[in-house]
Amino acid sequence: MVRSRAERLADLAVYAAMLLLAAAFLLPVLWLASLAVRTQAEVFLGAARFIPEAPTLDNFARVLRDGGFQTYIWNTIKLSSLGAAGAVALAAPAAYALSRMRFRGKGAVMLGILSVQMVSGLVVLIPLYRFMDRLGLLESHFGTTLLYIAAGIPVTVWLLKIAFDTVPQTLDDAAAIDGLSRFETFAMITLPLALPGLVSAFILNLILNWSQFLIPFIMLTADETWPISVAIFRFAGSTSAATTQLLAAACLLAILPALAIFIVLQRWILAALMAGAVKQ
Amino acid sequence: MAKLDLSAITKSFGATRVLDQVSLSVPDREFVVVVGPSGCGKSTLLRIVAGLEAASAGEVLLDDRPVSQLSPGQRNVAMVFQNYALYPHLTVAANIGFGLRRARMRRAEKREAVARVARLLEIEPLLNRRPGALSGGQRQRVAMGRAIIRNPAVFLFDEPLSNLDARLRMQMRSEIRALHRAVPTTTLYVTHDQIEAMTMADRVVVMNGGRIEQIGTPTEVYSAPRTTFVAGFIGMPSINMIPARYRGDALELPSTTLPVPAAVKPRLAGHAGRDLLVGLRPEHLDIRPGGDGLVAEVDQIEPTGSETLVYLDHPAMRLSARTAPDTALSPGMQVGLRLLLERASFFDAETGLNLVPPPSNLTGELTA
Ligand SMILES: Nc1ncnc2c1ncn2[C@@H]1O[C@H](COP(=O)(O)OP(=O)(O)OP(=O)(O)O)[C@@H](O)[C@H]1O
Ligand SMILES: [Mg+2]
């Protein structure tokens, strides 16, 4: 295909804009990386020397050996995955009902669920704290997981509804004629066929939960219960430049698992996104 | 084995009435084809019989027992869907065997049943594949296999051939008929393709706008249509509709008046002076280069090999005629037409009803 000059110019503009955008996100990460491979002496040079003269992986080694860091990562894994699993499990029936059943006010329900997503966590922070306090769920991973689940459910319901929508209704009809009950149809037909969508919703929750800060910050005050996000924040507030390079290394290490999950499992996410495009 | 009765089925979605008092009686083993234009309610009717949709009023009876309270699975009906509706995550064998899940059979027996059906449909080599790896025709067969295996009381087909190409469609038409001969099961088959209806049906049900227009054998609906709709819907090219008035033993047509043959007179008796429509099949319109009746201009000529279709323009209407393949006509010629009035159907222009009601009645009992 012959592309016109105007089209090529438009492409250039798009690439330039994307580069700018990428730079805005990447620069802090690069800065972090630069700090993480410095010796303590070079940290004091600040931005004067971006690429350190004597780069070292010592900081990473020290962080990885640190018992505290291991606990924080374990806490993050636990809270993120339980929260993601809970959100998917609880959103699935709601999404199925929204996908398959005809009832009055369905559009309003869908919008209502979405609007919950639009409310900033900060707005409900204090009432939420008092609510959890009354229930006696503060300081527990159980209570924190419940909040992770609650935070994940709205977007998960939407994602799963879309996933269920891509499973043709005539399969439900065929299953009904084959003698399956509604629940059997859900379990044996709809669910397996919507699996890519389910998995991608789980991963999305996992990634969102990994970077979750507000909820564990208000829920958990005991050091050994913190996820990595809270731990880093607490340390950043309390440490001097003497440990900056360690903190930077810890930050990078904390990002890595989320990144790895995304890269390894992005096929699933793609598959889920494509499911609607090439309907059987 | 079952007899299927529909008694005054009515269905409304909100304010729109999709089915209006549909009554039909299908004796055991009969193959009935429901045909009608898109949106006339055919699928809805089938879904009500299957139990996938509830009727607003009326009753479905299987062997004289009402089945409204039964779920689709309990009705012992099998359905073949237009898009096949195979389970994409299961193999062909599992798809076919799926309906046997509930059956009290040993595993080996089930496998044997699947193998038997696969042999019948000649899809044995495909048993371990998934539906995604099959051609349209193969999927069609698997869908039929899934339906056959349960030995259902009634077979329901919803436009099962509309996704296939012309040649395959023709082949599957005769295969479905052959299957029906091998496993004679009461069948309700829905299509919008009148050729399918004519070639496959023991009896044809013509529907329009949620109502049954006529029930009859293919020959009956073709040669004795009850309404102008049936006359126009069945047959390709469409029947010619010539406005006419009966007066003094003659038919006044646009631009000519024809004497009425003695055999036709009784049919027109009592309708003198009324606006009529003469329904005349293309094969009952003779082109006579000299011309003794109507005169029209040849517009288009379509040779099909075995015959040639001629489309004609007349100031008052458009006509079509079937002629021998070796016609010497060419577009633009003025030709005379002879009407074989003995073969015509006469309709009241106002009500659209045939002046002589066809023998079959509307609730569909076969007149032996
Ligand atoms: N769930 C529904 N809600 C509202 N209207 C419906 C519903 N299902 C069908 N209809 C309407 O009922 C009418 C009949 O639909 P149906 O599917 O039975 O037609 P059909 O004869 O099978 O047509 P086709 O040949 O196109 O398949 C249509 O006008 C359709 O819009
Ligand atoms: Mg239909």
XYZ file of C-alpha atoms and ligand atoms in Angstrom:
680
model
C 0.000 0.000 0.000
C 1.296 3.395 -0.905
C 1.152 5.767 2.002
C 0.722 9.434 1.465
C 3.065 12.077 2.841
C 0.364 13.317 5.186
C -0.125 9.833 6.604
C 3.581 9.438 7.258
C 3.699 12.805 8.967
C 0.755 11.758 11.111
C 2.602 8.564 12.038
C 5.660 10.574 13.019
C 3.546 12.795 15.244
C 1.990 9.775 16.905
C 5.385 8.207 17.573
C 6.755 11.461 18.957
C 3.821 11.781 21.315
C 4.235 8.187 22.464
C 7.950 8.708 23.056
C 7.213 11.739 25.211
C 4.626 9.811 27.163
C 6.942 6.840 27.609
C 9.732 9.138 28.767
C 7.472 10.675 31.379
C 6.856 7.217 32.831
C 10.313 5.799 32.252
C 12.505 8.620 33.583
C 11.631 8.049 37.255
C 12.240 4.337 36.789
C 15.592 5.016 35.154
C 16.463 7.384 37.962
C 15.560 4.617 40.394
C 17.760 2.189 38.503
C 20.603 4.667 38.517
C 20.356 5.052 42.285
C 20.009 1.330 42.870
C 23.361 0.472 41.338
C 25.383 3.159 43.143
C 27.671 2.868 46.063
C 26.824 4.981 49.053
C 29.534 7.476 48.093
C 28.079 8.060 44.653
C 24.566 8.571 45.994
C 25.697 11.923 47.306
C 26.568 13.069 43.804
C 22.815 13.160 43.068
C 21.887 13.919 39.477
C 25.320 15.178 38.609
C 26.358 11.760 37.375
C 23.491 9.690 35.946
C 25.541 6.629 35.056
C 27.636 5.747 38.115
C 31.378 5.195 37.728
C 31.468 2.093 39.882
C 28.082 0.380 39.379
C 27.343 -2.395 41.840
C 24.702 -5.068 42.405
C 25.510 -5.134 46.097
C 22.391 -3.222 47.034
C 20.142 -5.841 45.455
C 21.958 -8.627 47.204
C 21.628 -6.925 50.545
C 17.920 -6.243 50.068
C 17.223 -9.805 48.947
C 19.027 -11.250 51.959
C 17.111 -9.017 54.299
C 14.501 -10.934 56.285
C 12.193 -7.936 56.430
C 12.101 -7.563 52.664
C 11.197 -11.230 52.268
C 8.329 -10.846 54.724
C 7.005 -7.775 52.915
C 7.099 -9.524 49.545
C 5.384 -12.574 50.993
C 2.690 -10.358 52.508
C 2.217 -8.669 49.131
C 1.889 -11.987 47.322
C -0.586 -13.247 49.882
C -2.785 -10.148 49.940
C -2.675 -9.641 46.154
C -3.485 -13.167 45.119
C -6.150 -13.791 47.766
C -7.712 -10.448 46.918
C -7.642 -11.196 43.188
C -9.061 -14.693 43.631
C -11.790 -13.386 45.909
C -12.736 -10.617 43.528
C -12.995 -12.986 40.568
C -14.952 -15.580 42.557
C -17.442 -13.053 43.889
C -17.771 -11.068 40.669
C -18.397 -14.130 38.497
C -21.982 -14.856 39.601
C -22.938 -11.183 39.347
C -21.351 -10.920 35.917
C -23.136 -14.091 34.789
C -26.479 -12.717 35.896
C -25.795 -9.426 34.115
C -24.756 -11.271 30.992
C -27.505 -13.861 30.824
C -30.611 -12.689 32.587
C -33.198 -10.211 31.439
C -34.371 -7.880 34.169
C -35.559 -4.356 34.618
C -32.922 -1.736 35.373
C -29.958 -3.781 34.166
C -28.316 -0.770 32.541
C -28.692 1.204 35.748
C -27.102 -1.607 37.769
C -24.166 -1.757 35.366
C -23.663 1.989 35.579
C -24.035 1.913 39.346
C -21.286 -0.685 39.620
C -19.054 1.379 37.375
C -19.688 4.554 39.342
C -18.392 2.862 42.499
C -15.138 2.495 40.608
C -15.055 6.235 40.075
C -15.129 7.104 43.762
C -11.624 7.744 44.982
C -10.458 5.596 47.857
C -9.488 8.738 49.734
C -13.117 9.832 49.949
C -14.187 6.746 51.886
C -10.976 6.310 53.825
C -12.112 7.551 57.205
C -15.561 5.947 57.274
C -13.953 2.746 56.018
C -11.396 2.837 58.816
C -14.080 3.311 61.452
C -16.232 0.636 59.864
C -13.442 -1.912 59.903
C -12.547 -0.854 63.424
C -16.099 -1.576 64.607
C -15.948 -4.979 62.969
C -12.666 -5.639 64.722
C -10.947 -6.324 61.427
C -8.161 -3.759 61.686
C -4.598 -5.085 61.786
C -5.581 -8.350 60.116
C -4.707 -9.705 56.718
C -8.210 -11.137 56.590
C -9.842 -7.722 56.851
C -7.334 -6.230 54.436
C -8.048 -8.964 51.884
C -11.760 -8.247 52.179
C -11.092 -4.629 51.247
C -8.867 -5.657 48.327
C -11.743 -7.828 47.120
C -14.255 -5.030 47.526
C -12.000 -2.640 45.644
C -11.547 -5.107 42.787
C -15.132 -6.248 42.344
C -16.607 -3.409 40.239
C -14.099 -3.530 37.408
C -14.000 -7.332 37.647
C -17.772 -7.590 37.231
C -17.507 -5.563 34.066
C -14.605 -7.564 32.691
C -16.307 -10.870 33.418
C -19.618 -9.723 31.999
C -17.830 -8.925 28.759
C -16.102 -12.317 28.905
C -19.421 -14.133 29.438
C -21.045 -12.082 26.680
C -18.579 -13.515 24.190
C -19.848 -17.025 24.913
C -22.780 -17.382 22.490
C -26.236 -17.676 24.040
C -27.154 -20.503 21.684
C -24.713 -22.676 23.616
C -26.923 -22.107 26.669
C -29.914 -23.145 24.587
C -28.137 -26.244 23.325
C -27.131 -27.125 26.880
C -30.697 -26.647 28.110
C -31.939 -29.042 25.451
C -29.178 -31.472 26.430
C -30.728 -31.404 29.893
C -28.317 -29.178 31.818
C -29.546 -26.980 34.628
C -28.643 -23.310 34.701
C -25.844 -23.951 37.166
C -24.474 -26.907 35.207
C -24.487 -24.775 32.072
C -22.556 -22.086 33.925
C -20.038 -24.530 35.319
C -19.581 -26.821 32.311
C -20.057 -24.515 29.339
C -19.849 -20.818 30.105
C -17.075 -20.856 32.665
C -14.555 -22.952 30.724
C -15.213 -20.950 27.581
C -14.766 -17.675 29.439
C -11.546 -18.896 31.068
C -9.212 -16.498 29.223
C -11.383 -13.626 30.413
C -11.370 -14.979 33.953
C -7.613 -15.349 33.988
C -7.020 -11.884 32.622
C -9.380 -10.399 35.199
C -7.428 -12.275 37.878
C -4.122 -10.927 36.574
C -5.427 -7.393 36.355
C -6.546 -7.643 39.970
C -3.191 -9.089 40.929
C -1.333 -6.172 39.389
C -3.674 -3.572 40.863
C -3.418 -5.223 44.276
C 0.348 -5.400 44.031
C 0.525 -1.630 43.920
C -2.305 -1.158 46.401
C -1.218 1.304 49.043
C -4.087 3.120 50.702
C -5.883 0.076 52.092
C -2.908 -1.654 53.760
C -1.639 1.728 54.913
C -4.709 2.386 57.041
C -5.395 -1.217 57.966
C -1.978 -2.424 59.060
C 0.404 -0.764 61.507
C 2.484 -3.728 62.629
C 5.744 -3.936 60.700
C 5.578 -7.660 60.027
C 2.144 -7.418 58.404
C 3.062 -4.781 55.809
C 3.080 -5.384 52.100
C 6.083 -3.972 50.244
C 4.306 -0.796 49.136
C 3.659 0.302 52.700
C 7.068 -0.832 53.892
C 8.893 1.228 51.277
C 6.841 4.274 52.091
C 7.536 3.957 55.807
C 11.242 3.535 55.227
C 11.440 6.361 52.741
C 9.980 8.622 55.388
C 12.383 7.528 58.086
C 15.723 7.015 56.431
C 18.526 9.321 55.440
C 20.473 9.400 52.217
C 22.686 6.763 53.744
C 20.233 4.043 52.687
C 18.755 5.652 49.568
C 20.501 3.188 47.271
C 19.017 0.252 49.228
C 15.549 1.740 49.073
C 15.883 2.213 45.309
C 16.928 -1.402 44.910
C 13.965 -2.534 46.999
C 11.607 -0.442 44.880
C 12.889 -1.986 41.675
C 12.655 -5.474 43.119
C 9.084 -4.752 44.175
C 8.111 -3.734 40.652
C 9.694 -6.792 39.056
C 7.136 -9.453 40.052
C 4.243 -7.389 38.720
C 6.148 -6.815 35.514
C 7.014 -10.506 35.233
C 3.406 -11.562 35.760
C 2.325 -9.158 33.098
C 4.889 -10.266 30.536
C 4.427 -13.979 31.117
C 0.664 -13.883 31.174
C -0.038 -11.200 28.619
C -0.956 -13.920 26.108
C -3.956 -14.662 28.278
C -4.898 -11.020 28.411
C -4.553 -10.714 24.660
C -6.584 -13.868 24.153
C -9.329 -12.446 26.325
C -9.323 -9.177 24.443
C -9.411 -11.006 21.113
C -12.240 -13.299 22.159
C -14.835 -10.717 21.239
C -13.230 -9.988 17.889
C -13.302 -13.498 16.448
C -16.495 -15.012 17.695
C -16.980 -18.690 16.951
C -42.064 -41.521 18.572
C -44.499 -38.774 19.280
C -47.296 -36.706 17.971
C -46.894 -32.970 18.340
C -49.768 -30.539 18.715
C -49.674 -26.795 18.967
C -52.869 -25.320 20.236
C -53.458 -21.608 19.645
C -49.919 -20.558 20.533
C -49.612 -16.822 21.020
C -46.439 -15.023 21.916
C -45.826 -11.364 22.628
C -42.599 -9.603 23.428
C -43.814 -6.547 25.289
C -46.390 -4.929 23.054
C -45.379 -6.720 19.850
C -47.281 -9.868 19.029
C -44.883 -12.236 17.334
C -47.117 -15.311 17.133
C -50.858 -15.134 16.817
C -52.999 -18.186 17.544
C -50.739 -20.677 15.833
C -52.301 -24.149 15.746
C -50.665 -27.107 14.124
C -50.895 -30.838 14.458
C -47.984 -33.027 13.428
C -48.683 -36.762 13.411
C -46.004 -39.205 14.500
C -43.095 -39.476 12.059
C -44.214 -36.646 9.834
C -41.665 -34.178 8.446
C -43.204 -30.719 8.570
C -41.430 -27.683 7.178
C -42.370 -24.248 8.463
C -41.508 -21.614 5.897
C -41.948 -17.861 5.892
C -40.112 -14.595 5.443
C -37.533 -13.367 7.923
C -39.044 -12.174 11.168
C -42.365 -13.989 10.801
C -41.860 -15.882 14.052
C -40.523 -19.244 12.905
C -37.640 -19.439 15.353
C -39.828 -18.210 18.171
C -42.314 -20.991 17.419
C -39.547 -23.593 17.466
C -38.134 -22.239 20.709
C -41.547 -22.476 22.320
C -41.847 -26.107 21.265
C -38.362 -26.758 22.634
C -39.169 -25.021 25.901
C -36.494 -22.363 25.485
C -39.210 -19.734 25.434
C -42.578 -19.704 27.164
C -45.733 -19.045 25.156
C -47.884 -16.099 26.255
C -50.962 -18.229 25.620
C -51.752 -21.621 24.141
C -50.316 -25.036 24.776
C -47.783 -27.421 23.323
C -48.772 -31.067 23.538
C -46.565 -34.077 23.036
C -48.597 -37.248 22.648
C -51.581 -35.283 23.952
C -49.802 -34.305 27.168
C -49.209 -30.609 27.828
C -45.505 -29.900 28.255
C -45.476 -26.234 29.297
C -44.313 -27.135 32.779
C -41.416 -29.229 31.533
C -37.900 -27.925 31.027
C -36.297 -28.360 27.587
C -34.299 -31.323 28.865
C -37.426 -33.066 30.140
C -39.342 -32.700 26.880
C -37.129 -35.136 25.019
C -36.797 -32.914 22.002
C -33.588 -32.364 20.059
C -32.735 -29.200 18.224
C -30.278 -28.355 15.478
C -29.399 -24.679 15.450
C -28.582 -22.435 12.523
C -25.065 -21.785 13.842
C -24.790 -25.413 15.044
C -24.100 -24.357 18.661
C -21.425 -26.992 19.162
C -19.453 -26.778 22.400
C -16.105 -25.411 21.179
C -14.096 -26.758 24.112
C -15.232 -30.359 23.672
C -14.242 -32.909 21.045
C -16.691 -34.050 18.415
C -17.212 -37.293 20.331
C -17.913 -35.399 23.552
C -20.262 -33.034 21.734
C -22.267 -35.920 20.329
C -22.235 -37.821 23.603
C -23.144 -34.800 25.682
C -26.860 -35.479 25.593
C -26.288 -38.945 27.019
C -24.754 -37.609 30.229
C -27.949 -38.239 32.094
C -28.803 -41.505 30.433
C -28.414 -44.591 32.600
C -25.844 -46.264 30.415
C -22.450 -47.704 30.996
C -19.475 -45.820 29.650
C -18.757 -48.424 27.000
C -22.379 -48.342 25.872
C -22.221 -44.593 25.459
C -19.042 -44.858 23.452
C -20.715 -47.458 21.269
C -23.722 -45.165 20.753
C -21.462 -42.285 19.710
C -19.613 -44.567 17.310
C -22.889 -45.750 15.803
C -24.096 -42.202 15.176
C -20.711 -41.217 13.785
C -20.888 -44.123 11.371
C -24.398 -43.160 10.313
C -23.265 -39.604 9.574
C -19.876 -40.640 8.199
C -17.895 -38.505 10.608
C -15.919 -41.262 12.343
C -12.505 -39.795 11.444
C -13.471 -36.508 13.086
C -14.394 -37.816 16.531
C -11.280 -36.534 18.275
C -11.253 -33.103 16.691
C -12.727 -29.947 18.112
C -15.491 -28.048 16.311
C -13.078 -25.240 15.444
C -11.194 -27.631 13.185
C -14.239 -28.668 11.130
C -15.765 -27.339 7.933
C -19.299 -25.980 7.916
C -20.737 -29.178 6.502
C -18.907 -31.296 9.063
C -20.156 -29.116 11.921
C -23.629 -29.522 10.532
C -23.288 -33.284 10.744
C -21.951 -33.179 14.278
C -24.896 -31.010 15.282
C -27.216 -33.599 13.803
C -25.334 -36.373 15.539
C -25.829 -34.682 18.873
C -29.540 -34.504 18.115
C -29.955 -38.056 16.857
C -28.114 -39.840 19.626
C -30.787 -39.231 22.234
C -33.520 -40.808 20.167
C -35.714 -37.776 20.738
C -39.468 -37.728 20.449
C -39.285 -34.684 18.186
C -36.577 -33.188 16.012
C -36.447 -29.433 15.692
C -34.363 -27.805 12.981
C -33.860 -24.045 12.814
C -32.537 -23.133 9.368
C -29.800 -25.748 9.651
C -28.548 -25.307 6.101
C -28.449 -21.555 5.710
C -24.714 -21.302 6.458
C -23.725 -23.796 3.773
C -22.896 -23.181 0.127
C -25.434 -24.069 -2.542
C -24.024 -27.468 -3.484
C -23.584 -28.640 0.093
C -27.039 -27.392 0.938
C -28.519 -29.532 -1.785
C -26.569 -32.560 -0.606
C -27.556 -32.044 3.039
C -31.195 -31.644 2.010
C -31.306 -35.139 0.657
C -29.177 -36.473 3.510
C -31.570 -35.096 6.102
C -34.439 -36.667 4.216
C -32.579 -39.966 4.010
C -31.889 -39.753 7.722
C -35.563 -39.208 8.350
C -36.362 -42.328 6.365
C -33.757 -44.308 8.308
C -34.820 -42.930 11.706
C -38.415 -41.805 11.191
C -38.966 -39.159 13.836
C -41.536 -36.412 14.100
C -39.799 -33.352 12.712
C -40.440 -29.634 12.693
C -38.062 -27.966 10.290
C -37.883 -24.187 9.951
C -36.536 -22.372 6.927
C -37.058 -19.222 4.929
C -36.051 -21.059 1.777
C -39.132 -22.168 -0.121
C -37.087 -24.647 -2.165
C -36.114 -26.464 1.028
C -39.754 -26.479 2.025
C -40.906 -27.868 -1.298
C -38.228 -30.540 -1.595
C -38.122 -31.824 1.977
C -41.563 -31.546 3.471
C -44.296 -34.082 3.890
C -46.334 -31.008 4.644
C -45.512 -27.331 4.404
C -46.664 -24.686 6.867
C -46.490 -21.223 5.352
C -46.247 -18.461 7.949
C -46.480 -14.723 7.612
C -46.502 -12.071 10.312
C -46.935 -14.571 13.143
C -49.875 -16.360 11.563
C -50.211 -19.548 9.598
C -51.316 -18.756 6.067
C -51.659 -22.303 4.819
C -50.879 -25.881 5.687
C -50.638 -28.396 2.902
C -48.503 -30.758 0.898
C -45.877 -29.094 -1.309
C -48.114 -29.679 -4.327
C -51.103 -28.145 -2.584
C -49.371 -24.955 -1.511
C -47.862 -24.625 -4.974
C -50.887 -25.250 -7.127
C -53.697 -24.254 -4.783
C -52.392 -21.393 -2.629
C -54.908 -20.227 -0.063
C -53.819 -16.595 -0.152
C -51.963 -14.227 -2.442
C -49.117 -14.280 0.098
C -48.658 -18.031 -0.214
C -48.962 -17.791 -3.993
C -46.236 -15.153 -4.091
C -43.939 -16.745 -1.514
C -43.873 -20.258 -2.946
C -42.375 -20.702 -6.376
C -39.425 -19.134 -8.158
C -39.758 -16.949 -10.190
C -42.776 -15.587 -8.397
C -46.280 -16.240 -9.580
C -47.747 -13.648 -11.948
C -50.558 -11.618 -10.442
C -52.796 -10.129 -13.091
C -55.548 -7.749 -12.016
C -58.862 -8.726 -13.558
C -62.618 -8.363 -13.384
C -65.154 -11.059 -14.238
C -68.027 -9.740 -16.309
C -70.405 -11.436 -18.688
C -68.545 -14.727 -18.969
C -65.310 -12.915 -19.805
C -62.288 -11.741 -17.873
C -61.396 -8.102 -18.300
C -57.640 -7.829 -18.041
C -55.428 -4.791 -18.499
C -55.641 -3.958 -22.220
C -57.576 -7.063 -23.216
C -60.607 -9.202 -22.500
C -60.455 -12.989 -22.548
C -63.258 -15.515 -22.763
C -63.414 -17.769 -19.739
C -63.084 -21.504 -20.418
C -66.139 -23.475 -19.413
C -64.188 -25.455 -16.798
C -63.204 -22.260 -14.990
C -66.648 -20.653 -14.902
C -67.890 -22.425 -11.754
C -64.905 -21.091 -9.849
C -65.727 -17.528 -10.775
C -69.460 -17.817 -10.293
C -70.725 -15.306 -7.777
C -67.753 -13.015 -8.119
C -68.880 -11.046 -11.126
C -67.952 -7.381 -11.035
C -65.441 -7.740 -8.189
C -61.766 -6.859 -8.390
C -59.854 -10.098 -8.752
C -56.262 -11.196 -9.097
C -55.428 -13.979 -11.503
C -52.468 -15.944 -10.153
C -50.644 -17.634 -12.968
C -47.384 -19.572 -12.630
C -44.642 -18.699 -15.157
C -45.052 -22.123 -16.722
C -48.702 -21.336 -17.429
C -47.892 -18.263 -19.461
C -47.267 -19.145 -23.114
C -45.281 -16.835 -25.315
C -46.749 -16.729 -28.806
C -44.704 -14.539 -31.144
C -47.902 -13.680 -33.029
C -49.892 -13.149 -29.894
C -53.556 -13.574 -29.213
C -54.053 -12.251 -25.698
C -51.899 -9.808 -23.795
C -49.012 -8.106 -25.512
C -45.836 -7.386 -23.537
C -42.228 -6.437 -24.187
C -39.376 -8.846 -23.479
C -37.150 -7.250 -20.855
C -34.699 -9.907 -19.772
C -33.862 -13.466 -20.709
C -32.308 -15.904 -18.236
C -31.254 -19.241 -19.658
C -30.761 -21.840 -16.912
C -29.845 -24.656 -19.244
C -32.873 -26.858 -18.903
C -35.275 -23.991 -19.497
C -35.248 -20.288 -20.118
C -36.943 -17.691 -17.942
C -38.316 -14.677 -19.726
C -39.184 -11.485 -17.848
C -41.680 -9.244 -19.560
C -42.852 -5.679 -19.147
C -46.473 -4.735 -19.602
C -47.699 -1.207 -18.879
C -49.754 -2.513 -15.972
C -47.463 -5.186 -14.498
C -44.302 -7.225 -14.724
C -44.607 -10.837 -15.821
C -42.412 -13.879 -16.047
C -42.687 -16.952 -18.235
C -40.930 -20.290 -18.452
C -40.038 -21.382 -21.966
C -38.069 -24.054 -23.756
C -34.304 -23.412 -23.729
C -34.073 -22.848 -27.487
C -36.178 -19.687 -27.547
C -35.582 -17.191 -30.326
C -36.582 -14.208 -28.198
C -34.456 -11.179 -27.542
C -34.902 -8.145 -25.263
C -37.088 -5.415 -26.717
C -39.320 -7.758 -28.737
C -43.055 -7.352 -28.492
C -44.667 -10.724 -27.852
C -48.154 -12.003 -27.410
C -49.056 -14.081 -24.370
C -51.523 -16.875 -23.921
C -52.826 -17.521 -20.424
C -53.628 -21.074 -19.391
C -56.588 -19.958 -17.306
C -57.519 -23.548 -16.456
C -54.393 -23.659 -14.281
C -54.796 -20.243 -12.706
C -55.749 -19.444 -9.112
C -58.246 -16.640 -8.627
C -58.037 -14.337 -5.639
C -60.282 -11.654 -4.248
C -58.133 -8.532 -4.644
C -59.487 -7.064 -1.421
C -59.108 -9.991 0.994
C -56.279 -11.757 -0.815
C -58.107 -15.070 -0.386
C -58.418 -17.748 -3.040
C -61.981 -17.802 -4.395
C -61.920 -21.578 -4.056
C -60.527 -22.461 -0.639
C -57.932 -25.244 -0.866
C -58.887 -28.638 0.507
C -56.602 -28.681 3.547
C -57.914 -26.967 6.623
C -55.957 -24.633 8.810
C -55.417 -26.757 11.879
C -53.570 -29.105 9.636
C -55.238 -32.514 9.646
C -54.144 -34.398 6.570
C -56.975 -34.843 4.120
C -56.353 -38.369 2.959
N -36.289 -11.814 22.771
C -36.996 -11.029 21.934
N -37.412 -9.817 22.340
C -38.125 -9.023 21.518
N -38.467 -9.349 20.264
C -38.084 -10.537 19.797
C -37.325 -11.442 20.603
N -37.080 -12.549 19.874
C -37.652 -12.334 18.669
N -38.258 -11.134 18.619
C -39.003 -10.584 17.466
O -39.948 -11.524 17.077
C -40.069 -11.558 15.658
C -39.914 -12.970 15.182
O -38.609 -13.414 15.436
P -38.105 -14.836 14.976
O -36.685 -14.947 15.355
O -39.030 -15.869 15.479
O -38.228 -14.711 13.399
P -37.835 -15.768 12.289
O -39.062 -16.062 11.534
O -37.114 -16.906 12.885
O -36.860 -14.915 11.377
P -35.524 -15.369 10.627
O -35.934 -16.054 9.370
O -34.865 -14.052 10.340
O -34.736 -16.213 11.559
C -39.028 -10.605 15.123
O -39.683 -9.412 14.751
C -38.111 -10.366 16.283
O -37.618 -9.069 16.239
Mg -35.063 -17.552 12.844
